C-alpha positions as a Python dict, from the first residue, in 0.01 Angstrom:
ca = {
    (1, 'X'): (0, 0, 0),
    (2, 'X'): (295, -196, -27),
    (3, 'X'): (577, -208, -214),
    (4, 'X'): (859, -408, -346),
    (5, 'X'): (1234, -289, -522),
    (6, 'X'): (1558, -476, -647),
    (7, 'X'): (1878, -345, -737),
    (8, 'X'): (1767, -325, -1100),
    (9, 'X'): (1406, -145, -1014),
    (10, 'X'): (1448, 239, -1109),
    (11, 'X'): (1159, 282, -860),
    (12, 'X'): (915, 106, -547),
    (13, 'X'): (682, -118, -732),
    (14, 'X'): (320, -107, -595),
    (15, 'X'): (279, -472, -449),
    (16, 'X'): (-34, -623, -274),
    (17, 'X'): (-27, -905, -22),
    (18, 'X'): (-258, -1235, -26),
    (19, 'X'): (-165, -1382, 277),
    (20, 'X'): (-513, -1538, 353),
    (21, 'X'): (-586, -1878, 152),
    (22, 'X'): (-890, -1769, -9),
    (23, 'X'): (-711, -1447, -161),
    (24, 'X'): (-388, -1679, -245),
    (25, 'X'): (-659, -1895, -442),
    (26, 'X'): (-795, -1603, -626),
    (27, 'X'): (-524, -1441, -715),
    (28, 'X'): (-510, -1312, -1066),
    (29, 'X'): (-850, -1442, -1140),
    (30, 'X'): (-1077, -1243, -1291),
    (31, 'X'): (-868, -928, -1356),
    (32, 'X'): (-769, -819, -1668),
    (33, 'X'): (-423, -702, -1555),
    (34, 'X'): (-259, -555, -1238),
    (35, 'X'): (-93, -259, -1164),
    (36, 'X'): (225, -370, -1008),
    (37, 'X'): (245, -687, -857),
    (38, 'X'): (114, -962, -613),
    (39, 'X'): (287, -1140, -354),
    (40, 'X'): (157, -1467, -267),
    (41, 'X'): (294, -1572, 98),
    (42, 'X'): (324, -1892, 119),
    (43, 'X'): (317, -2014, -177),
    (44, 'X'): (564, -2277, -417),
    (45, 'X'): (348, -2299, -706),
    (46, 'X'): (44, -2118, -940),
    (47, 'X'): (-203, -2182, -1219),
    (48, 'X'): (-329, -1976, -1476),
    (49, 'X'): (-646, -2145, -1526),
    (50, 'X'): (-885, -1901, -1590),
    (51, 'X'): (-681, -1583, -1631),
    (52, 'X'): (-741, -1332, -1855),
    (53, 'X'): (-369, -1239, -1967),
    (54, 'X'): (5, -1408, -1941),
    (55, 'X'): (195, -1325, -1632),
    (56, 'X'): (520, -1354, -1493),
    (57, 'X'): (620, -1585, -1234),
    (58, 'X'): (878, -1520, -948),
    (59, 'X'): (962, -1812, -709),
    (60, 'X'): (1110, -1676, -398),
    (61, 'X'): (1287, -1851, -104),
    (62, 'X'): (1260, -1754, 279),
    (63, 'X'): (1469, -1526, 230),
    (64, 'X'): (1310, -1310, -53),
    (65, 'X'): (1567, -1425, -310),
    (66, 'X'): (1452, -1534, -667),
    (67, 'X'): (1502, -1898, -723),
    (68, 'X'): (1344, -1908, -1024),
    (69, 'X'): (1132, -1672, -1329),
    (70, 'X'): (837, -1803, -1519),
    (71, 'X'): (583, -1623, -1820),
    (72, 'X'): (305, -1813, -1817),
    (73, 'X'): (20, -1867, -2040),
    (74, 'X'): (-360, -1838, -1925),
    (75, 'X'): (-471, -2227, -1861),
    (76, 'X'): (-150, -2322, -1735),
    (77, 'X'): (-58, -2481, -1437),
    (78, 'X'): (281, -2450, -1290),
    (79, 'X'): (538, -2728, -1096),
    (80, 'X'): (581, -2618, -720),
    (81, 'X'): (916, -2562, -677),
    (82, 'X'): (1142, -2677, -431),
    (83, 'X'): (1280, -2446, -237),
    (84, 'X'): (1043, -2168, -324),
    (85, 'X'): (869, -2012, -11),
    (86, 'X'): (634, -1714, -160),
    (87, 'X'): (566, -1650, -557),
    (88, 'X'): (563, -1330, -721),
    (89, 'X'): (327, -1218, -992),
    (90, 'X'): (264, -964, -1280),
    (91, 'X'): (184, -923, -1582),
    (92, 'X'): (440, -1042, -1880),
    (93, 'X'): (698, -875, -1924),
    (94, 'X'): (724, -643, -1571),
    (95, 'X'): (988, -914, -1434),
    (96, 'X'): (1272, -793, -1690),
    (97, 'X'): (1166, -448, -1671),
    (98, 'X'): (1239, -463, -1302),
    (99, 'X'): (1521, -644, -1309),
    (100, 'X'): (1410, -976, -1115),
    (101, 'X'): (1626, -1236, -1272),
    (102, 'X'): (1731, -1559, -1064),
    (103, 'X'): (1935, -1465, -765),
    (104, 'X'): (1778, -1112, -742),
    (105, 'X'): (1726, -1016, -362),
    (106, 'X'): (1343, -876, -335),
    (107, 'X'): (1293, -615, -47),
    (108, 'X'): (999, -518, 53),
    (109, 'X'): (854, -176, 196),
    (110, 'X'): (575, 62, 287),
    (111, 'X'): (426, 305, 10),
}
């Protein structure tokens, strides 16, 4: 499995990777919460339609750099953002406890 750290991470955080469309499109959907997170790659934008539980939301330029942190609600549905080139999620609340803030540099790795 993958994993993901910041600066602010006091360990690896277990990560998995949707890099197909139809697991970008799923997503979330139909869990009831993740351990860790889930990168979505590519990706500018989510909903929350459906979900069972609030997540965080980390847009993320080419470069792996947080350009922007969302919670969202279930039923939501989020703005694309510019300049964001893969999203982030987790459930609410793991975002502060790792540390991913805007401007946070996200490096990834092998469990």
């Amino acid at each position: 499995m993958a994993t993901f750290t910041t600066a602010g991470a006091a360990a690896p955080v277990p990560l998995e990777v949707a890099r197909s469309a139809s697991d970008r499109r799923r997503g979330l959907l139909g869990r009831d919460g993740i351990e860790g997170a889930l990168l979505l790659s590519p990706a500018s934008a989510v909903h929350t339609l459906g979900m069972r539980f609030a997540i965080d939301v980390a847009y993320l330029d080419r470069d792996l750099r947080v350009v922007a942190v969302r919670t969202m609600r279930p039923g939501r549905i989020g703005l694309p953002r510019p300049w964001a080139r893969h999203v982030l999620e987790a459930e609410a609340g793991a975002m502060e406890r790792w540390g991913v803030r805007r401007g946070t540099q996200v490096l990834l790795g092998d469990a």
